[in-house]
Amino acid sequence: MTMPLRRSTALRWGWTLPAIATAVALAVILSTLDADAGSKNKFGHVGSFFTTDNSTFGGAHPLSDPTSAETVDITSDGNLMVYTDSFTESLGLVDISDPPNPHPLGLIPLPGDPTSVGIHEDWALVSINTSADPDGAGPLNEFDNPSGDLLVIDLSTEAIVRTLALGGQPDAVAVSPNGTFAAIAIENERDEDETVSGVEGLLPQPPAGFLQVLDLSGAPAAWSLTAVDLTGLADTAPSDPEPEFVDINEDDMAVVTLQENNHLVIVDLATATVANDFSAGMADILQVDNTEEELGPQDNGLIELNQDIFDRRREPDAVAWIDNYRFATANEGDYEDENGEEGGSRGFTIFNKNGNVEYESGSSFEHAVVSAGHYNEGRSENKGSEPEGVEVGHYGGKTYLFVASERSNIVGVYDVTRRTPKLMQLLPTGIGPEGLKMTDDGLLVVTAEEDGFDDGYDARAVVTFFQIGGNEDWSYPQLVSAKKRGTPIPWVAISGLGGDPWARNTVWAVSDSFLAQSWLYKVDVSREPAVIRKRIAIGDPDGAYDLEGVAKRRYGGFWLGSEGRGSDRPNLLIRTDNRGNVLEEIELPASLTAGQTKSGIEGVAVTGWPYFNEVVYVVIQRPWADDVQPGDLGPNTSGTTKIGRYEVSTGKWTFATYELDDRESPAGGWVGLSEVTALPNGNLAIVERDNQLGQEARIKRIYEVDPSSVTFAPHGGVLPVISKTLLEDVIDELDAHSISVPDKLEGVAITRDGDVYLATDNDGVDENYGETLFFELDLAEDEFDEDDEDEGDDEEDEGDDD
């Protein structure tokens, strides 16, 4: 499976010599949500660290062991990051003196499950849960006998120099800014399977939680603990407070969240007394999706922002002081009351220390998540995007608030320098962002607690680094949706792209079957980020289509490719009008589909003119029964697949064989095709990729084939083998635009003016990091016009917006 040598970039992409002479390399512009702010106030991605680099350091654990990064802290000099890893029961250490190149320093084993970490001078304060079942097979369990310790670890020697018994199960640790105190939230969490008053998981379930105050005067041997009683304060289960999170301001006042109790407590650490307490209250959330429909064969429903929720308990999780007077809460929710009502208001709230609400985000944060394509439909009924973490940082005279969405793998960056928060950016993260920490020099670190290996998929736990003013060539999100009727157009899982032969600055995209309804999207690429201006439903919301390719016809309408799933759902070439009405469904020949697998049609390209010489091409992702199978020609060979050619005027299918690249990833996996696009010279650009992501990704390539170089043949006979030429290896481009190389490069489009755009599929933020990459490939190019007939205004699209 050899390939010819690469040609010059512009020639490889089919531009003519005159075009090369006038080509101008287009600059990549930093994308912002706040157009008024310069890049010096924006966070750019500067590095990522996979926790497996630490767990495998020195052979401590095999690569297959799940690992994680939950809570995080950084030494005052900014050189050392520490994080808790409950999978390996250890404390991870990373040298971040050069954030683009974080260096693993290994793990410190711990005698229990770590729950939180804070740094004081040269020591790491690590809380561990040591709860154990006191009576074996008896009626009690670890929830009935909670216990935990605070470990004091000398970071210079990595030795545990003191262990303090906490008297209960700890959850969060905070160290005061001036280093005088630490506070440890002792949750003594409830057993969600225990029945109280006939209902599972209800409070009260003694013993009650409380707050431990640690006086940090002197050396660790002199430190002392004082317990603060928090009972009798909350309206919900006052006898059983469950402290979740704690933060301390410069006045040594701690704010403590009692999440399940929906209550907030201010504690004066100097006196170890409660200074104030108040209910977290209720919030109204308008125009959100609060229903998990089970439509379509994948039961994934639709994202429909048409429901209102009134009087929802906020139930804050993380909390962070903005200044000595105000603090912010992430209102995740974690409790279902005796009436079956859940809490969690899907956003964040800013309180003052007197208990007054100064700002309520309502549904605005969730709408921002939807607009960026990060909404996890599977959580619609269960707290939506589920904000869990908040952190505050100060840099350059500005105060930033970070809000982390646990289920959508994204962090909102808000400027809270003035009273009203202003959304500045959305930053992609690993799965389940848990820990947030910003240094004095403008570095933001985000840890992620989920490792896909624990649940049987490939996305590993990753720590991401963002720097104010860093990496100005990086921006996120790269694709957002406009508002229609007051809410953003919902979208996820972009699975195919196509240019528009008439309209400048327009690209068409499709989504696959992750949602029950397949969609066609009109994308405006005249600005950064690109904007989805319209969506058009294709077919009914019954999961009948799995759209993987789109091509705009010259006289209106579209050709779409729908991937089949064996006898369950056929592979289809679909013709529609501009409104998305299905005019024709064309199946592949029966002799071919007799040997089909679930890896079917993965792209559509069209050449020629309707009613004259129109030809549609499709690619099949991976080998079917009559192809050369993976491994037949050697241990790492990927076999062959097919390019299909459909002649519209005759309705005739013919095919050619395409040889796949050998597998190169140490993780194995497979190699297949995921897109086909017509080039301006009449040839085809084909995306070939492996199914690996992150550190295991190897093959993300775009090849050119000349369909006129062979005679496509009917299926059933000998098929010609088509040769391929490498156009671009885009793995470095994908890496530069992402926090981790994605597995699914599934879209390539060429605009009327010759600009080339790439897109990736984020799997609906399900078992994936959730990034959608959508960017212009950095090529030397000039606009091209195959014909002089399309010099008028852009074509006016027909049909309704939704």
PDB file of C-alpha atoms in Angstrom, residues 167-285:
ATOM      1  CA  GLY A 167     -13.567  12.236  63.201  1.00  0.00           C
ATOM      2  CA  GLY A 168     -15.589  11.662  60.076  1.00  0.00           C
ATOM      3  CA  GLN A 169     -15.560  11.322  56.285  1.00  0.00           C
ATOM      4  CA  PRO A 170     -13.969  14.407  54.664  1.00  0.00           C
ATOM      5  CA  ASP A 171     -14.947  15.935  51.352  1.00  0.00           C
ATOM      6  CA  ALA A 172     -13.151  19.243  50.744  1.00  0.00           C
ATOM      7  CA  VAL A 173     -10.042  21.033  52.011  1.00  0.00           C
ATOM      8  CA  ALA A 174      -9.323  24.767  51.762  1.00  0.00           C
ATOM      9  CA  VAL A 175      -6.340  26.812  52.914  1.00  0.00           C
ATOM     10  CA  SER A 176      -6.779  30.480  53.792  1.00  0.00           C
ATOM     11  CA  PRO A 177      -5.030  33.012  51.512  1.00  0.00           C
ATOM     12  CA  ASN A 178      -2.870  34.274  54.377  1.00  0.00           C
ATOM     13  CA  GLY A 179      -1.951  30.773  55.507  1.00  0.00           C
ATOM     14  CA  THR A 180      -3.335  31.005  59.034  1.00  0.00           C
ATOM     15  CA  PHE A 181      -6.025  28.324  58.819  1.00  0.00           C
ATOM     16  CA  ALA A 182      -7.241  25.374  56.835  1.00  0.00           C
ATOM     17  CA  ALA A 183     -10.849  24.175  56.815  1.00  0.00           C
ATOM     18  CA  ILE A 184     -12.035  20.634  56.111  1.00  0.00           C
ATOM     19  CA  ALA A 185     -15.649  19.872  55.256  1.00  0.00           C
ATOM     20  CA  ILE A 186     -16.632  16.624  57.015  1.00  0.00           C
ATOM     21  CA  GLU A 187     -19.572  15.441  54.969  1.00  0.00           C
ATOM     22  CA  ASN A 188     -20.494  12.074  56.500  1.00  0.00           C
ATOM     23  CA  GLU A 189     -22.500  11.526  53.356  1.00  0.00           C
ATOM     24  CA  ARG A 190     -25.765   9.677  53.246  1.00  0.00           C
ATOM     25  CA  ASP A 191     -26.306   6.198  51.854  1.00  0.00           C
ATOM     26  CA  GLU A 192     -28.455   6.757  48.766  1.00  0.00           C
ATOM     27  CA  ASP A 193     -29.693   3.171  48.993  1.00  0.00           C
ATOM     28  CA  GLU A 194     -30.836   3.437  52.598  1.00  0.00           C
ATOM     29  CA  THR A 195     -34.560   3.771  53.186  1.00  0.00           C
ATOM     30  CA  VAL A 196     -35.779   6.584  55.424  1.00  0.00           C
ATOM     31  CA  SER A 197     -39.539   6.947  56.006  1.00  0.00           C
ATOM     32  CA  GLY A 198     -40.118   4.489  53.167  1.00  0.00           C
ATOM     33  CA  VAL A 199     -38.039   6.457  50.630  1.00  0.00           C
ATOM     34  CA  GLU A 200     -34.493   5.635  49.516  1.00  0.00           C
ATOM     35  CA  GLY A 201     -31.740   8.181  50.084  1.00  0.00           C
ATOM     36  CA  LEU A 202     -33.624  10.630  52.303  1.00  0.00           C
ATOM     37  CA  LEU A 203     -32.080  12.653  55.107  1.00  0.00           C
ATOM     38  CA  PRO A 204     -31.563  12.548  58.026  1.00  0.00           C
ATOM     39  CA  GLN A 205     -29.029   9.740  58.163  1.00  0.00           C
ATOM     40  CA  PRO A 206     -26.756  10.243  61.160  1.00  0.00           C
ATOM     41  CA  PRO A 207     -24.036  10.903  62.002  1.00  0.00           C
ATOM     42  CA  ALA A 208     -24.178  14.584  61.127  1.00  0.00           C
ATOM     43  CA  GLY A 209     -21.457  16.342  59.183  1.00  0.00           C
ATOM     44  CA  PHE A 210     -19.470  19.274  60.536  1.00  0.00           C
ATOM     45  CA  LEU A 211     -16.510  21.558  59.767  1.00  0.00           C
ATOM     46  CA  GLN A 212     -12.975  21.038  61.062  1.00  0.00           C
ATOM     47  CA  VAL A 213     -10.815  24.158  61.487  1.00  0.00           C
ATOM     48  CA  LEU A 214      -7.057  23.585  61.444  1.00  0.00           C
ATOM     49  CA  ASP A 215      -4.822  26.205  63.050  1.00  0.00           C
ATOM     50  CA  LEU A 216      -1.652  26.338  60.947  1.00  0.00           C
ATOM     51  CA  SER A 217       0.502  28.183  63.455  1.00  0.00           C
ATOM     52  CA  GLY A 218       4.048  26.847  63.639  1.00  0.00           C
ATOM     53  CA  ALA A 219       5.242  23.512  62.329  1.00  0.00           C
ATOM     54  CA  PRO A 220       2.873  20.617  61.493  1.00  0.00           C
ATOM     55  CA  ALA A 221       3.486  19.000  64.859  1.00  0.00           C
ATOM     56  CA  ALA A 222       1.871  21.997  66.563  1.00  0.00           C
ATOM     57  CA  TRP A 223      -1.213  22.232  64.348  1.00  0.00           C
ATOM     58  CA  SER A 224      -4.537  21.674  66.096  1.00  0.00           C
ATOM     59  CA  LEU A 225      -8.117  20.949  65.032  1.00  0.00           C
ATOM     60  CA  THR A 226     -11.347  22.528  66.250  1.00  0.00           C
ATOM     61  CA  ALA A 227     -14.733  21.135  65.219  1.00  0.00           C
ATOM     62  CA  VAL A 228     -17.594  23.486  64.316  1.00  0.00           C
ATOM     63  CA  ASP A 229     -21.119  22.149  64.828  1.00  0.00           C
ATOM     64  CA  LEU A 230     -23.438  22.872  61.874  1.00  0.00           C
ATOM     65  CA  THR A 231     -26.616  21.197  63.118  1.00  0.00           C
ATOM     66  CA  GLY A 232     -29.844  23.098  63.648  1.00  0.00           C
ATOM     67  CA  LEU A 233     -29.248  25.568  60.810  1.00  0.00           C
ATOM     68  CA  ALA A 234     -30.868  24.254  57.633  1.00  0.00           C
ATOM     69  CA  ASP A 235     -34.585  23.963  56.993  1.00  0.00           C
ATOM     70  CA  THR A 236     -34.021  20.600  55.284  1.00  0.00           C
ATOM     71  CA  ALA A 237     -32.812  17.913  57.717  1.00  0.00           C
ATOM     72  CA  PRO A 238     -31.360  20.353  60.266  1.00  0.00           C
ATOM     73  CA  SER A 239     -30.099  17.456  62.402  1.00  0.00           C
ATOM     74  CA  ASP A 240     -28.008  16.052  59.536  1.00  0.00           C
ATOM     75  CA  PRO A 241     -25.977  18.707  57.715  1.00  0.00           C
ATOM     76  CA  GLU A 242     -23.821  17.378  54.867  1.00  0.00           C
ATOM     77  CA  PRO A 243     -21.024  19.904  54.158  1.00  0.00           C
ATOM     78  CA  GLU A 244     -19.834  19.565  50.563  1.00  0.00           C
ATOM     79  CA  PHE A 245     -17.351  22.318  49.834  1.00  0.00           C
ATOM     80  CA  VAL A 246     -15.530  25.133  51.599  1.00  0.00           C
ATOM     81  CA  ASP A 247     -13.622  28.259  50.584  1.00  0.00           C
ATOM     82  CA  ILE A 248     -11.856  30.927  52.659  1.00  0.00           C
ATOM     83  CA  ASN A 249     -11.480  34.665  52.025  1.00  0.00           C
ATOM     84  CA  GLU A 250      -8.745  37.071  53.123  1.00  0.00           C
ATOM     85  CA  ASP A 251     -10.656  37.839  56.335  1.00  0.00           C
ATOM     86  CA  ASP A 252     -10.400  34.170  57.350  1.00  0.00           C
ATOM     87  CA  MET A 253     -14.123  33.711  56.847  1.00  0.00           C
ATOM     88  CA  ALA A 254     -15.076  30.324  55.428  1.00  0.00           C
ATOM     89  CA  VAL A 255     -18.192  29.751  53.348  1.00  0.00           C
ATOM     90  CA  VAL A 256     -19.490  26.186  53.536  1.00  0.00           C
ATOM     91  CA  THR A 257     -22.074  24.589  51.251  1.00  0.00           C
ATOM     92  CA  LEU A 258     -24.535  22.089  52.732  1.00  0.00           C
ATOM     93  CA  GLN A 259     -25.551  20.738  49.347  1.00  0.00           C
ATOM     94  CA  GLU A 260     -28.330  18.282  50.197  1.00  0.00           C
ATOM     95  CA  ASN A 261     -29.625  20.684  52.860  1.00  0.00           C
ATOM     96  CA  ASN A 262     -29.713  23.570  50.324  1.00  0.00           C
ATOM     97  CA  HIS A 263     -27.989  25.816  52.839  1.00  0.00           C
ATOM     98  CA  LEU A 264     -24.937  28.071  53.159  1.00  0.00           C
ATOM     99  CA  VAL A 265     -22.931  28.772  56.310  1.00  0.00           C
ATOM    100  CA  ILE A 266     -20.336  31.469  57.016  1.00  0.00           C
ATOM    101  CA  VAL A 267     -17.804  30.437  59.672  1.00  0.00           C
ATOM    102  CA  ASP A 268     -15.369  32.755  61.432  1.00  0.00           C
ATOM    103  CA  LEU A 269     -12.225  30.610  61.517  1.00  0.00           C
ATOM    104  CA  ALA A 270     -10.487  32.722  64.157  1.00  0.00           C
ATOM    105  CA  THR A 271     -13.208  31.883  66.670  1.00  0.00           C
ATOM    106  CA  ALA A 272     -14.425  28.643  65.053  1.00  0.00           C
ATOM    107  CA  THR A 273     -18.011  29.871  65.262  1.00  0.00           C
ATOM    108  CA  VAL A 274     -20.892  30.277  62.830  1.00  0.00           C
ATOM    109  CA  ALA A 275     -21.103  33.948  61.813  1.00  0.00           C
ATOM    110  CA  ASN A 276     -24.098  33.637  59.504  1.00  0.00           C
ATOM    111  CA  ASP A 277     -26.186  31.045  57.726  1.00  0.00           C
ATOM    112  CA  PHE A 278     -29.007  31.153  55.196  1.00  0.00           C
ATOM    113  CA  SER A 279     -30.884  29.053  52.706  1.00  0.00           C
ATOM    114  CA  ALA A 280     -29.454  28.787  49.194  1.00  0.00           C
ATOM    115  CA  GLY A 281     -33.016  29.376  48.077  1.00  0.00           C
ATOM    116  CA  MET A 282     -34.842  28.613  44.859  1.00  0.00           C
ATOM    117  CA  ALA A 283     -34.311  29.588  41.232  1.00  0.00           C
ATOM    118  CA  ASP A 284     -36.459  29.656  38.115  1.00  0.00           C
ATOM    119  CA  ILE A 285     -34.954  28.132  34.975  1.00  0.00           C
TER     120      ILE A 285
END
